[in-house]
Amino acid sequence: GKEKQIRASLKSEVMKLLSKTTLVILDGTNYIKGYRYEIFCASKSARTTQCTLYCALTAEQRQQRREAIISKTIATGAELDGETFDALCQRYEEPQDNNRWDRPLFTVYADEEPDLAQISKALFEQTPLPPNLATQNMPLSATNFLFELDKCTQTIIDQIAAARKIGLEGPVEIPQAGMRAEVPPSMSVAQLNRHRRQFLNYVKMHTNVSSDISKIPSIFVQFLNTNTNNS
């Protein structure tokens, strides 16, 4: 829907602007933790720091905001009514300090001032987290690399499909990757293959991919674990 398009557009702009020398503020609802995770990964890929500023409300402040919205709706016929407000609150996935993609987390209530000194320290004095293997640029070199890439990723999809076929709904052990594929049990083979094609296209478009085919299984499983659980 429209919300998804807006999120995609915002993420695209953020990724264009992210650099070690640019301060980027993504001021939006950002209420989906999977979306915040994507922004976190983009920051890691750009080798830059980030933090989450959570503008919170107490229960009393929330009720006051709701009443103000209802009054405005009655007076002006505005589209956002109390019922919609409640629905938005229920959908909100609150940032948590124990989520690595929300850290460092600064929570500021409506009547408080943000701790600018600590925010500045988090952004300008901390060491950026290293990018994940799956977010690093990786180059192609060997002539048979694409063939091997296609074959080994298809094997992993086949392993997941075989596990689902015998009723295994949990994580699937991928021995050659040395890790488990944690994809939703409801995901079809066709959907998995779409992700596989995305991965293949990603590899082809980047010039910095390891030509060591033995590393590809773990990179691909990381890619699946990230993208099938945060889409």
One Martini backbone bead per residue (centre of mass of N, CA, C, O) as a GRO file, in nm:
protein
  231
    1GLY     BB    1   0.101   0.033  -0.007
    2LYS     BB    2   0.157   0.354   0.071
    3GLU     BB    3   0.342   0.305   0.314
    4LYS     BB    4   0.547   0.125   0.166
    5GLN     BB    5   0.634   0.340  -0.040
    6ILE     BB    6   0.737   0.546   0.163
    7ARG     BB    7   0.950   0.369   0.297
    8ALA     BB    8   1.112   0.312   0.039
    9SER     BB    9   1.177   0.608  -0.026
   10LEU     BB   10   1.323   0.678   0.237
   11LYS     BB   11   1.540   0.461   0.221
   12SER     BB   12   1.663   0.551  -0.046
   13GLU     BB   13   1.752   0.833   0.053
   14VAL     BB   14   1.930   0.742   0.284
   15MET     BB   15   2.131   0.570   0.110
   16LYS     BB   16   2.232   0.817  -0.053
   17LEU     BB   17   2.334   0.993   0.212
   18LEU     BB   18   2.512   0.799   0.336
   19SER     BB   19   2.794   0.882   0.550
   20LYS     BB   20   3.077   0.979   0.735
   21THR     BB   21   2.994   1.314   0.678
   22THR     BB   22   2.678   1.264   0.727
   23LEU     BB   23   2.378   1.389   0.859
   24VAL     BB   24   2.100   1.172   0.919
   25ILE     BB   25   1.741   1.231   0.936
   26LEU     BB   26   1.477   1.003   1.020
   27ASP     BB   27   1.157   1.149   1.021
   28GLY     BB   28   0.943   0.907   1.152
   29THR     BB   29   0.764   0.651   1.264
   30ASN     BB   30   0.913   0.373   1.258
   31TYR     BB   31   0.717   0.117   1.375
   32ILE     BB   32   0.895  -0.100   1.234
   33LYS     BB   33   1.143  -0.313   1.315
   34GLY     BB   34   1.228  -0.409   1.030
   35TYR     BB   35   1.288  -0.123   0.926
   36ARG     BB   36   1.502  -0.050   1.133
   37TYR     BB   37   1.689  -0.279   1.047
   38GLU     BB   38   1.745  -0.177   0.761
   39ILE     BB   39   1.878   0.087   0.850
   40PHE     BB   40   2.099  -0.045   1.014
   41CYS     BB   41   2.229  -0.194   0.772
   42ALA     BB   42   2.291   0.060   0.610
   43SER     BB   43   2.487   0.179   0.817
   44LYS     BB   44   2.686  -0.055   0.815
   45SER     BB   45   2.749  -0.048   0.512
   46ALA     BB   46   2.853   0.264   0.546
   47ARG     BB   47   3.024   0.287   0.804
   48THR     BB   48   2.822   0.404   1.030
   49THR     BB   49   2.651   0.566   1.256
   50GLN     BB   50   2.383   0.527   1.510
   51CYS     BB   51   2.046   0.619   1.626
   52THR     BB   52   1.764   0.623   1.858
   53LEU     BB   53   1.475   0.838   1.867
   54TYR     BB   54   1.227   0.831   2.121
   55CYS     BB   55   0.903   0.964   2.103
   56ALA     BB   56   0.727   0.975   2.390
   57LEU     BB   57   0.439   0.864   2.588
   58THR     BB   58   0.231   0.885   2.816
   59ALA     BB   59  -0.075   0.784   2.899
   60GLU     BB   60  -0.177   1.074   2.942
   61GLN     BB   61  -0.068   1.200   2.679
   62ARG     BB   62  -0.216   1.010   2.490
   63GLN     BB   63  -0.504   1.089   2.576
   64GLN     BB   64  -0.477   1.387   2.504
   65ARG     BB   65  -0.421   1.341   2.205
   66ARG     BB   66  -0.682   1.193   2.141
   67GLU     BB   67  -0.880   1.419   2.224
   68ALA     BB   68  -0.772   1.628   2.024
   69ILE     BB   69  -0.840   1.466   1.769
   70ILE     BB   70  -1.143   1.441   1.812
   71SER     BB   71  -1.202   1.744   1.820
   72LYS     BB   72  -1.092   1.802   1.534
   73THR     BB   73  -1.279   1.611   1.381
   74ILE     BB   74  -1.544   1.749   1.460
   75ALA     BB   75  -1.462   2.040   1.356
   76THR     BB   76  -1.319   1.944   1.052
   77GLY     BB   77  -1.313   1.640   0.938
   78ALA     BB   78  -1.083   1.476   0.989
   79GLU     BB   79  -0.931   1.167   0.923
   80LEU     BB   80  -0.815   1.153   1.213
   81ASP     BB   81  -0.924   0.940   1.449
   82GLY     BB   82  -0.953   0.759   1.733
   83GLU     BB   83  -0.947   0.480   1.595
   84THR     BB   84  -0.690   0.525   1.429
   85PHE     BB   85  -0.508   0.591   1.664
   86ASP     BB   86  -0.536   0.315   1.805
   87ALA     BB   87  -0.429   0.146   1.568
   88LEU     BB   88  -0.146   0.274   1.561
   89CYS     BB   89  -0.066   0.196   1.849
   90GLN     BB   90  -0.092  -0.117   1.808
   91ARG     BB   91   0.132  -0.126   1.569
   92TYR     BB   92   0.349  -0.039   1.752
   93GLU     BB   93   0.707  -0.097   1.766
   94GLU     BB   94   0.888  -0.068   2.022
   95PRO     BB   95   1.171   0.030   2.121
   96GLN     BB   96   1.469  -0.164   2.214
   97ASP     BB   97   1.768  -0.194   2.387
   98ASN     BB   98   1.806  -0.515   2.307
   99ASN     BB   99   1.818  -0.406   2.022
  100ARG     BB  100   2.065  -0.351   1.801
  101TRP     BB  101   1.894  -0.158   1.599
  102ASP     BB  102   1.823   0.053   1.853
  103ARG     BB  103   2.114   0.104   1.906
  104PRO     BB  104   2.122   0.367   2.057
  105LEU     BB  105   1.874   0.462   2.303
  106PHE     BB  106   1.652   0.752   2.302
  107THR     BB  107   1.425   0.864   2.547
  108VAL     BB  108   1.153   1.104   2.486
  109TYR     BB  109   0.945   1.310   2.632
  110ALA     BB  110   0.734   1.574   2.579
  111ASP     BB  111   0.873   1.731   2.853
  112GLU     BB  112   1.156   1.684   2.723
  113GLU     BB  113   1.503   1.680   2.678
  114PRO     BB  114   1.745   1.594   2.492
  115ASP     BB  115   2.060   1.424   2.495
  116LEU     BB  116   2.288   1.573   2.307
  117ALA     BB  117   2.560   1.472   2.410
  118GLN     BB  118   2.502   1.163   2.375
  119ILE     BB  119   2.424   1.172   2.080
  120SER     BB  120   2.690   1.287   1.979
  121LYS     BB  121   2.867   1.058   2.083
  122ALA     BB  122   2.730   0.826   1.922
  123LEU     BB  123   2.792   0.960   1.632
  124PHE     BB  124   3.113   1.092   1.674
  125GLU     BB  125   3.272   0.869   1.893
  126GLN     BB  126   3.204   0.610   1.762
  127THR     BB  127   3.234   0.294   1.637
  128PRO     BB  128   3.154   0.141   1.374
  129LEU     BB  129   2.996  -0.113   1.256
  130PRO     BB  130   3.039  -0.386   1.095
  131PRO     BB  131   2.960  -0.538   0.824
  132ASN     BB  132   2.801  -0.769   0.686
  133LEU     BB  133   2.852  -1.005   0.463
  134ALA     BB  134   2.574  -0.942   0.303
  135THR     BB  135   2.665  -0.611   0.283
  136GLN     BB  136   2.901  -0.665   0.118
  137ASN     BB  137   3.119  -0.620  -0.125
  138MET     BB  138   3.153  -0.869  -0.405
  139PRO     BB  139   3.373  -1.017  -0.648
  140LEU     BB  140   3.409  -1.125  -0.964
  141SER     BB  141   3.614  -1.378  -1.150
  142ALA     BB  142   3.552  -1.649  -1.215
  143THR     BB  143   3.402  -1.806  -1.484
  144ASN     BB  144   3.244  -2.030  -1.287
  145PHE     BB  145   3.101  -1.872  -1.058
  146LEU     BB  146   2.804  -1.845  -1.151
  147PHE     BB  147   2.749  -2.143  -1.163
  148GLU     BB  148   2.816  -2.206  -0.865
  149LEU     BB  149   2.621  -2.004  -0.744
  150ASP     BB  150   2.362  -2.127  -0.854
  151LYS     BB  151   2.399  -2.413  -0.737
  152CYS     BB  152   2.433  -2.352  -0.427
  153THR     BB  153   2.164  -2.195  -0.390
  154GLN     BB  154   1.975  -2.421  -0.489
  155THR     BB  155   2.051  -2.628  -0.275
  156ILE     BB  156   1.940  -2.467  -0.035
  157ILE     BB  157   1.650  -2.457  -0.129
  158ASP     BB  158   1.615  -2.766  -0.139
  159GLN     BB  159   1.665  -2.815   0.163
  160ILE     BB  160   1.426  -2.652   0.265
  161ALA     BB  161   1.205  -2.798   0.104
  162ALA     BB  162   1.257  -3.081   0.223
  163ALA     BB  163   1.195  -3.006   0.517
  164ARG     BB  164   0.902  -2.914   0.467
  165LYS     BB  165   0.796  -3.183   0.343
  166ILE     BB  166   0.850  -3.338   0.638
  167GLY     BB  167   0.753  -3.100   0.863
  168LEU     BB  168   0.972  -2.883   0.901
  169GLU     BB  169   0.939  -2.554   1.066
  170GLY     BB  170   1.205  -2.486   1.143
  171PRO     BB  171   1.512  -2.468   1.137
  172VAL     BB  172   1.768  -2.518   0.883
  173GLU     BB  173   2.025  -2.714   0.825
  174ILE     BB  174   2.343  -2.589   0.676
  175PRO     BB  175   2.635  -2.734   0.650
  176GLN     BB  176   2.796  -2.556   0.431
  177ALA     BB  177   2.738  -2.290   0.622
  178GLY     BB  178   2.729  -2.336   0.942
  179MET     BB  179   2.406  -2.298   0.947
  180ARG     BB  180   2.082  -2.162   0.978
  181ALA     BB  181   1.768  -2.154   0.829
  182GLU     BB  182   1.537  -1.874   0.912
  183VAL     BB  183   1.247  -1.940   0.776
  184PRO     BB  184   0.938  -1.920   0.708
  185PRO     BB  185   0.711  -2.182   0.684
  186SER     BB  186   0.514  -2.020   0.473
  187MET     BB  187   0.729  -2.023   0.265
  188SER     BB  188   0.771  -2.061  -0.053
  189VAL     BB  189   0.958  -2.164  -0.314
  190ALA     BB  190   0.900  -1.919  -0.490
  191GLN     BB  191   0.990  -1.711  -0.279
  192LEU     BB  192   1.277  -1.818  -0.241
  193ASN     BB  193   1.358  -1.776  -0.542
  194ARG     BB  194   1.332  -1.473  -0.537
  195HIS     BB  195   1.559  -1.433  -0.333
  196ARG     BB  196   1.775  -1.570  -0.501
  197ARG     BB  197   1.765  -1.369  -0.739
  198GLN     BB  198   1.841  -1.125  -0.573
  199PHE     BB  199   2.117  -1.231  -0.493
  200LEU     BB  200   2.234  -1.270  -0.775
  201ASN     BB  201   2.201  -0.974  -0.859
  202TYR     BB  202   2.373  -0.856  -0.640
  203VAL     BB  203   2.637  -0.995  -0.717
  204LYS     BB  204   2.650  -0.892  -1.016
  205MET     BB  205   2.647  -0.572  -0.930
  206HIS     BB  206   2.906  -0.643  -0.778
  207THR     BB  207   3.278  -0.596  -0.744
  208ASN     BB  208   3.330  -0.739  -0.428
  209VAL     BB  209   3.337  -1.056  -0.464
  210SER     BB  210   3.407  -1.347  -0.357
  211SER     BB  211   3.567  -1.624  -0.524
  212ASP     BB  212   3.490  -1.797  -0.277
  213ILE     BB  213   3.254  -2.039  -0.279
  214SER     BB  214   3.258  -2.133   0.028
  215LYS     BB  215   3.117  -1.850   0.129
  216ILE     BB  216   2.829  -1.837   0.003
  217PRO     BB  217   2.636  -1.999   0.186
  218SER     BB  218   2.652  -1.805   0.433
  219ILE     BB  219   2.566  -1.550   0.284
  220PHE     BB  220   2.290  -1.657   0.184
  221VAL     BB  221   2.169  -1.726   0.460
  222GLN     BB  222   2.184  -1.443   0.571
  223PHE     BB  223   2.005  -1.321   0.357
  224LEU     BB  224   1.753  -1.487   0.421
  225ASN     BB  225   1.724  -1.418   0.724
  226THR     BB  226   1.684  -1.115   0.674
  227ASN     BB  227   1.463  -1.098   0.426
  228THR     BB  228   1.234  -1.307   0.533
  229ASN     BB  229   1.199  -1.142   0.830
  230ASN     BB  230   1.185  -0.815   0.688
  231SER     BB  231   0.935  -0.787   0.461
   0.00000   0.00000   0.00000
